Short mmCIF file of C-alpha atoms and ligand atoms in Angstrom, two decimals:
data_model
loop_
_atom_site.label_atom_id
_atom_site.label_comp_id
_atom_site.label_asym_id
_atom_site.label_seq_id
_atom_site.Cartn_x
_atom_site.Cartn_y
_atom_site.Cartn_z
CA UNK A 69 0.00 0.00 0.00
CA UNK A 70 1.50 3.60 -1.07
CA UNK A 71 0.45 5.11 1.93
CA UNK A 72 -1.42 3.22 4.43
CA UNK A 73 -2.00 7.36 6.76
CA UNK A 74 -3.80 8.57 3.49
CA UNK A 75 -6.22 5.42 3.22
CA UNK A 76 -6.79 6.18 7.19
CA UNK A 77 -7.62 9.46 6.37
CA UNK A 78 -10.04 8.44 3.03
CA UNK A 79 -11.70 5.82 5.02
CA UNK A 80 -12.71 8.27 7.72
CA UNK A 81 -13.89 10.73 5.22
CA UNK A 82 -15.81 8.00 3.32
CA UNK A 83 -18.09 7.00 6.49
CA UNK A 84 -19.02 10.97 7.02
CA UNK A 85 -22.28 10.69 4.29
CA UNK A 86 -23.12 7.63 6.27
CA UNK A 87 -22.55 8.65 9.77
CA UNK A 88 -24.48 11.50 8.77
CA UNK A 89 -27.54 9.90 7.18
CA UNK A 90 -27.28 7.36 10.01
CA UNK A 91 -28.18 9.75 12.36
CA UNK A 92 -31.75 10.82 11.61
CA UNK A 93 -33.32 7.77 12.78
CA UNK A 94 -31.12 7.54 16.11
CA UNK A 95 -31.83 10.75 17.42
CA UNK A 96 -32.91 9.45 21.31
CA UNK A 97 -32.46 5.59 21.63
CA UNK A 98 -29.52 5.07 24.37
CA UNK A 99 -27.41 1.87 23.85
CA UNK A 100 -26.21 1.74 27.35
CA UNK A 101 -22.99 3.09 28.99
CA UNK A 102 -19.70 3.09 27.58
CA UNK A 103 -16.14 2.81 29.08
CA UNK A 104 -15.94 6.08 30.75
CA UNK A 105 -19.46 5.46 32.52
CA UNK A 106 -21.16 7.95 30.50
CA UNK A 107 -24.68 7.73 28.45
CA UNK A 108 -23.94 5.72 25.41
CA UNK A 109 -26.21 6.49 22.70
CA UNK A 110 -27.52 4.24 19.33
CA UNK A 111 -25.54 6.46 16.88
CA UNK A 112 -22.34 6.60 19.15
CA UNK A 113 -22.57 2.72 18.67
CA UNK A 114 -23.77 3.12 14.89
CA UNK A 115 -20.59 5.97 14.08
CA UNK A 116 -18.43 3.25 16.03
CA UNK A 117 -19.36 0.02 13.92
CA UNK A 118 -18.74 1.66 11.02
CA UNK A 119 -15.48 3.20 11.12
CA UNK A 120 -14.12 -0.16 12.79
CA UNK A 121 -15.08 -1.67 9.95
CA UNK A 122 -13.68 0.56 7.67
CA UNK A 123 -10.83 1.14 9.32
CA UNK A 124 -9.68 -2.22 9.96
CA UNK A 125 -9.99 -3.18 6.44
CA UNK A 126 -7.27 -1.28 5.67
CA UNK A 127 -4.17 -3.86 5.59
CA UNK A 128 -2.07 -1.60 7.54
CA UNK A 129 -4.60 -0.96 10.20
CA UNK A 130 -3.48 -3.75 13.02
CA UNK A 131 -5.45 -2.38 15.90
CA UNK A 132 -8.26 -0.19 16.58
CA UNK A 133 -9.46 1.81 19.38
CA UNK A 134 -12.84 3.54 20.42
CA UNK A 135 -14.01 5.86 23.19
CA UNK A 136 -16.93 3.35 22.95
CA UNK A 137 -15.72 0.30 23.23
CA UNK A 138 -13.09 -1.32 26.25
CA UNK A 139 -10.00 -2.54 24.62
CA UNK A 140 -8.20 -2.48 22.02
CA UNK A 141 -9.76 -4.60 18.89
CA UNK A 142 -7.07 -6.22 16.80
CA UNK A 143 -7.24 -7.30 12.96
CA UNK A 144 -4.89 -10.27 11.81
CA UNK A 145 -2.24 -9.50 9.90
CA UNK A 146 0.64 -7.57 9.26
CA UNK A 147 -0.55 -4.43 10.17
CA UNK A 148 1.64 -1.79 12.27
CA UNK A 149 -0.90 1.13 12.72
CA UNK A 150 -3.63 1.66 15.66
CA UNK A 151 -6.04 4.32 14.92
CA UNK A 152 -7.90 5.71 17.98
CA UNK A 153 -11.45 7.08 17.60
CA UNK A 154 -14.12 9.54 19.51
CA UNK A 155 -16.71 8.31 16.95
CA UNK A 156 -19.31 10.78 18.01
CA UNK A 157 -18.06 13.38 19.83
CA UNK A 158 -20.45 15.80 21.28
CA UNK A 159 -23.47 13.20 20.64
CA UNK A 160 -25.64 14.72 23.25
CA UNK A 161 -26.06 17.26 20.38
CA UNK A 162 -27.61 15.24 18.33
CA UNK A 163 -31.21 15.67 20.34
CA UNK A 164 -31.20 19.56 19.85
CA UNK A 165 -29.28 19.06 16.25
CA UNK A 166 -26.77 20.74 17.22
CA UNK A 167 -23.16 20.07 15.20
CA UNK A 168 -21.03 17.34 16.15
CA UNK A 169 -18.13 15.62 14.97
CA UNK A 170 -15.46 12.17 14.74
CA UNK A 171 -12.31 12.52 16.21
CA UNK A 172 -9.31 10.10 15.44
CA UNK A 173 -5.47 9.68 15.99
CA UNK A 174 -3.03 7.21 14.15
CA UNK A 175 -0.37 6.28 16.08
CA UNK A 176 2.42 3.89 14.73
CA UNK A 177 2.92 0.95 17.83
CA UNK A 178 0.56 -0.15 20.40
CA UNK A 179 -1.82 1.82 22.48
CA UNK A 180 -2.06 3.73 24.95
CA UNK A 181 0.53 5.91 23.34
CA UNK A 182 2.00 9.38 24.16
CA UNK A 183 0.47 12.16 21.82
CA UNK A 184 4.26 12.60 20.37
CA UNK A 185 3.75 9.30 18.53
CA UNK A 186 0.90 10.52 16.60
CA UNK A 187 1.59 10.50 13.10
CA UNK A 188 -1.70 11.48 11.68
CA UNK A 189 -4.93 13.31 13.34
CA UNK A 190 -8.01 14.27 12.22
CA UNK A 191 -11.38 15.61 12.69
CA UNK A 192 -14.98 14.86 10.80
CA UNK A 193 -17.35 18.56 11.41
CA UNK A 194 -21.10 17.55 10.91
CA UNK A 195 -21.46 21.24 10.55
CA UNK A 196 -24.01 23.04 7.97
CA UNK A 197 -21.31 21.68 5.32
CA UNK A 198 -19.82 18.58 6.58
CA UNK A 199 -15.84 19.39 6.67
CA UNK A 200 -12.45 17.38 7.77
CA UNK A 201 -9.48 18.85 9.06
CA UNK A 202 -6.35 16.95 9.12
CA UNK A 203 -2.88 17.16 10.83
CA UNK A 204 -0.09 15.07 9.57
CA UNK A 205 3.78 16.22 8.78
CA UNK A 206 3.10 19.50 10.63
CA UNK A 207 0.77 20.91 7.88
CA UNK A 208 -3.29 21.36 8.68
CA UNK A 209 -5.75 20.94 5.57
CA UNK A 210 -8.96 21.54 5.87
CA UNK A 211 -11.64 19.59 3.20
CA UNK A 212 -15.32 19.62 2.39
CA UNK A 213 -16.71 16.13 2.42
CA UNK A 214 -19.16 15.41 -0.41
CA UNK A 215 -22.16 13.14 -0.64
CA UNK A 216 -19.98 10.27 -2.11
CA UNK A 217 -17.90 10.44 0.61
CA UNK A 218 -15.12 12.08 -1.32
CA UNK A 219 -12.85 14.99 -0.56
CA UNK A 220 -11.82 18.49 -1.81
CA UNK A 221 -9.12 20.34 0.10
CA UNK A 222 -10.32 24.32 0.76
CA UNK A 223 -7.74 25.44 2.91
CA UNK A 224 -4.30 23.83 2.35
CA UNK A 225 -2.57 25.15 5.52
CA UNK A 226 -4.76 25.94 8.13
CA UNK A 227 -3.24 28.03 10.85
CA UNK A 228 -4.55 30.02 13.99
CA UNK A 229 -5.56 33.23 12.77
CA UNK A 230 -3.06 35.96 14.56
CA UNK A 231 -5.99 37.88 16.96
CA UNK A 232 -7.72 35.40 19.67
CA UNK A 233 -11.84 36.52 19.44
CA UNK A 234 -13.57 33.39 20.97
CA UNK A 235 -13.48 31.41 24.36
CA UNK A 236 -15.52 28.11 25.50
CA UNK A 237 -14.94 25.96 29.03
CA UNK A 238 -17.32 23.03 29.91
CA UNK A 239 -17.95 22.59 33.79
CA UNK A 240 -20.28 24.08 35.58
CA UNK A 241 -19.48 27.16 36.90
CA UNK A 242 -19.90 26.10 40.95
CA UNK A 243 -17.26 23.85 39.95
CA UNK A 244 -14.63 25.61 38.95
CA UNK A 245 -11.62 26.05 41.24
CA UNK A 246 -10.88 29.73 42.42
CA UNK A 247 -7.74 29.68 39.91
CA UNK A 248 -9.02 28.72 36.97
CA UNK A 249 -12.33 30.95 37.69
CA UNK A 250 -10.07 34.03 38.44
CA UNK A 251 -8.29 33.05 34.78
CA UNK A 252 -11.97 32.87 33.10
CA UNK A 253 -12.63 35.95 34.79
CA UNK A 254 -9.69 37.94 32.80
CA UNK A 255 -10.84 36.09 29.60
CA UNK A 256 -14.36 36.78 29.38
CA UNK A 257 -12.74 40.68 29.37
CA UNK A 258 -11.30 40.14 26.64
CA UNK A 259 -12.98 37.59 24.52
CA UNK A 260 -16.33 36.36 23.21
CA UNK A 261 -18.10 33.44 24.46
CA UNK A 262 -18.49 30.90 22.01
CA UNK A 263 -19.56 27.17 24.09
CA UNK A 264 -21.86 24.44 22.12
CA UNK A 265 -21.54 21.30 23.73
CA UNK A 266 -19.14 19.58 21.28
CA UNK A 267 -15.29 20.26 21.41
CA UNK A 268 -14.70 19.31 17.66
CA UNK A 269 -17.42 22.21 16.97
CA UNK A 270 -15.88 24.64 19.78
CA UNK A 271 -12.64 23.90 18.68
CA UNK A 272 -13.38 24.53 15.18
CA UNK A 273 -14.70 28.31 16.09
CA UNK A 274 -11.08 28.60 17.40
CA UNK A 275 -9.08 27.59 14.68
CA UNK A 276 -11.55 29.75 12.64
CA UNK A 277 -11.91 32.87 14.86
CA UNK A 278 -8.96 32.34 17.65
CA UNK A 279 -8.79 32.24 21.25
CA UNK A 280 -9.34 29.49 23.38
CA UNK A 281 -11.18 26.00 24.45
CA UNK A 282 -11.01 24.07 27.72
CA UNK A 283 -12.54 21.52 29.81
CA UNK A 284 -10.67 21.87 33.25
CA UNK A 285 -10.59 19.68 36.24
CA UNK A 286 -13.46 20.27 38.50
CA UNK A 287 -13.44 20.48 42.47
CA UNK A 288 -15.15 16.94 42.39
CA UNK A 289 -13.41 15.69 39.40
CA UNK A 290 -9.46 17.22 39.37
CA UNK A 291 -9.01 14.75 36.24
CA UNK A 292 -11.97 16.73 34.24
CA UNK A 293 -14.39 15.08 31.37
CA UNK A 294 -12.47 14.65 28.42
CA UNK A 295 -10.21 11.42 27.62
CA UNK A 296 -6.58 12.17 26.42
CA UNK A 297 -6.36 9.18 24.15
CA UNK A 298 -9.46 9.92 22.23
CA UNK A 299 -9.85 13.86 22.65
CA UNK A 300 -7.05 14.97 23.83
CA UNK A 301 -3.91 14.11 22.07
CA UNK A 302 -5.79 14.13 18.10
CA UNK A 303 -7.32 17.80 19.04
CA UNK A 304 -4.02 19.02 20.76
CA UNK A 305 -2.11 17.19 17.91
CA UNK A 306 -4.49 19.44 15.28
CA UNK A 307 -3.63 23.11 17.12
CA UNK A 308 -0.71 22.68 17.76
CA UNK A 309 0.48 21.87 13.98
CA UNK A 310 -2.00 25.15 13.48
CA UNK A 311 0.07 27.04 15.27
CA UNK A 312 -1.44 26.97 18.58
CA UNK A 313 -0.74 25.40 21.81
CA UNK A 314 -2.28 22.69 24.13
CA UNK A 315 -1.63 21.88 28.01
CA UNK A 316 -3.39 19.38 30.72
CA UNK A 317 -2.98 22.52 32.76
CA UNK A 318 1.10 21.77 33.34
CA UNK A 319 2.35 20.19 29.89
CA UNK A 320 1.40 19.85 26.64
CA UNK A 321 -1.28 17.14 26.16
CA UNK A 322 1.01 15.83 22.99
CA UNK A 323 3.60 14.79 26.14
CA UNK A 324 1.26 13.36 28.16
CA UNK A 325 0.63 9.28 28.00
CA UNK A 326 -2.35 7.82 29.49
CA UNK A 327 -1.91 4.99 31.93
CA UNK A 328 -5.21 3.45 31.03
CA UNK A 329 -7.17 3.67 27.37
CA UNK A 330 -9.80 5.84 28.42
CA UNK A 331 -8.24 8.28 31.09
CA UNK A 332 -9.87 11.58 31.53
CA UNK A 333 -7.58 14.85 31.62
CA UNK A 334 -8.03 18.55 32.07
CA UNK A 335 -8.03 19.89 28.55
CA UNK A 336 -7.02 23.30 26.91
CA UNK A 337 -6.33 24.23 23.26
CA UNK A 338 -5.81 27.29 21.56
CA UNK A 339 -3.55 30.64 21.09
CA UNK A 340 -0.35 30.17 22.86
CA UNK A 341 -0.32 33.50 24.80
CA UNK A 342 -3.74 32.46 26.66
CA UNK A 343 -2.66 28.90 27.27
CA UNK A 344 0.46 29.67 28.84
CA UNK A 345 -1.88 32.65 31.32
CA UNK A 346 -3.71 29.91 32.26
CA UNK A 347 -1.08 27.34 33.15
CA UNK A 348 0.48 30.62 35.12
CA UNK A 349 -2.71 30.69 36.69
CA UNK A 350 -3.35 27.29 37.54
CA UNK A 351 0.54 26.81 39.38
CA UNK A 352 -0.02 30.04 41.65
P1 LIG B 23 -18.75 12.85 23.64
O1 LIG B 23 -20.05 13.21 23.03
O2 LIG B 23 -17.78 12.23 22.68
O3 LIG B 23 -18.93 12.07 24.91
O4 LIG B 23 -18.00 14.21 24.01
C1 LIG B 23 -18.71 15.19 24.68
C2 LIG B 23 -17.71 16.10 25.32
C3 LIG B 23 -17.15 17.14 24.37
O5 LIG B 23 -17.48 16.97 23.03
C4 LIG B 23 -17.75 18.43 24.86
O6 LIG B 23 -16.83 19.47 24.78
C5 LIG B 23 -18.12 18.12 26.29
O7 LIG B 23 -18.37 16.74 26.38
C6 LIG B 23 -19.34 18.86 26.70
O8 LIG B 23 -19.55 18.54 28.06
P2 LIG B 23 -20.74 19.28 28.85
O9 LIG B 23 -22.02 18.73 28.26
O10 LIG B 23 -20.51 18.89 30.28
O11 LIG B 23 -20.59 20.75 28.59
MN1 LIG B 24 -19.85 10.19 24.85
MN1 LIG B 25 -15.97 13.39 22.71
MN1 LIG B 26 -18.04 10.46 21.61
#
């Protein structure tokens, strides 16, 4: 195979038209709970199914990972790439239609990885358009998806724009610790709020407008919501070849490996300036 990243990257972008038209009918029906604990819905199991399959068909593709699913599924074969998946990220969307999106990372050597072995990430944006932006070799593209599941690049190197405009941070606000809400404090000064429930859409607004995203630990939960394996390192591995920066609130994300698949961490991407305020913040 010429090159076994590309047909990662084709197969994702050829189950967008279906994960798309998959979702009308499986607006409300739950499936259960997945790994993390957390509401599993019928099209987070339908998005999942599909790109497995895909994915693992690829001869390369040796091992393949979900935020849905417990372990690691392997294929036969002489494959050396695991691709890790958030197959429907911001799913709880889907009720108020609201956008969404697929996140996934290839990494080349077993999981769980550190985000510095990604070789390839990638997002799917079930926007008005549906869009994919990919990382790989430093360089950001950004492509419309068409009906046939196709691609057509419209931005070959997509960077941060230079002036931050937009902010978003999940938690509830009773949650936040005194340092981060003193940080959020000096942001909301200075930028716009800009928060929809999914960070593939959020994060999108901040490659497109600037500023910043976050999910941060929480008095009850000092890990946070968001899993570094299937969030974390693919949308830190995205801004930061944009231009940007990412941190767990000490580090980049990219140099953090998880101890377990489906570990949550504090998460923050976007313009470098207001990442490293907040990691000031967050040591004082
Ligand atoms: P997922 O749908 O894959 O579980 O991810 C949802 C995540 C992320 O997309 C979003 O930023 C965050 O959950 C929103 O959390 P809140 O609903 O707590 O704001
Ligand atoms: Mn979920
Ligand atoms: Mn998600
Ligand atoms: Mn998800």
């Amino acid at each position: 195979m010429s090159d076994p990243i590309a047909a990662v990257v084709d197969a994702v972008a050829s189950t967008a038209p279906d994960v798309r038209e998959g979702l009308v009918g499986r607006r409300t029906y739950e499936a259960g709970a997945n790994p993390s604990g957390e509401r599993q819905l019928e099209a987070d199991v339908y998005a999942d199914e599909l790109l497995e399959a895909r994915l693992l068909d690829i001869d390369a593709v040796t091992g393949y990972a979900s935020e849905e699913r417990e372990p690691v599924v392997r294929a036969d074969g002489e494959g050396q790439y695991f691709v890790a998946t958030d197959p429907l990220d911001g799913s709880s969307n889907l009720r108020s239609n609201n956008a969404m999106g697929t996140l996934f990372g290839v990494y080349d050597g077993t999981l769980p990885a550190s985000g510095d072995d990604l070789l390839a990430s990638g997002f799917v944006l079930y926007g008005p358009i549906t869009t994919m932006v990919v990382a790989r070799d430093g360089v950001v593209t950004e492509s419309v998806i068409d009906g046939d599941g196709s691609r057509r690049v419209v931005t070959e190197n997509l960077t941060l724009p230079d002036e931050p405009t937009v902010y978003g941070f999940g938690g509830r606000v009773p949650q936040w610790t005194d340092a981060f809400a003193d940080y959020v404090s000096e942001v909301e000064s200075e930028l716009k709020l800009r928060y929809g429930g999914a960070m593939i859409a959020d994060v999108n607004q901040v490659l497109t407008y600037g500023g910043i995203f976050g999910y941060p630990g929480l008095r009850e939960r000092p890990e946070g919501k968001l899993r570094l394996l299937f969030e974390g390192h693919p949308i830190a591995h995205i801004v930061e070849s944009a231009g940007g920066a990412s941190s767990n609130g000490e580090r980049s994300l990219l140099a953090c490996t998880p101890e377990e698949l489906h570990e949550r961490t504090p998460l923050f991407v976007g313009h470098e300036t207001y990442v490293d305020r907040l990691e000031a913040a967050l040591s004082r």
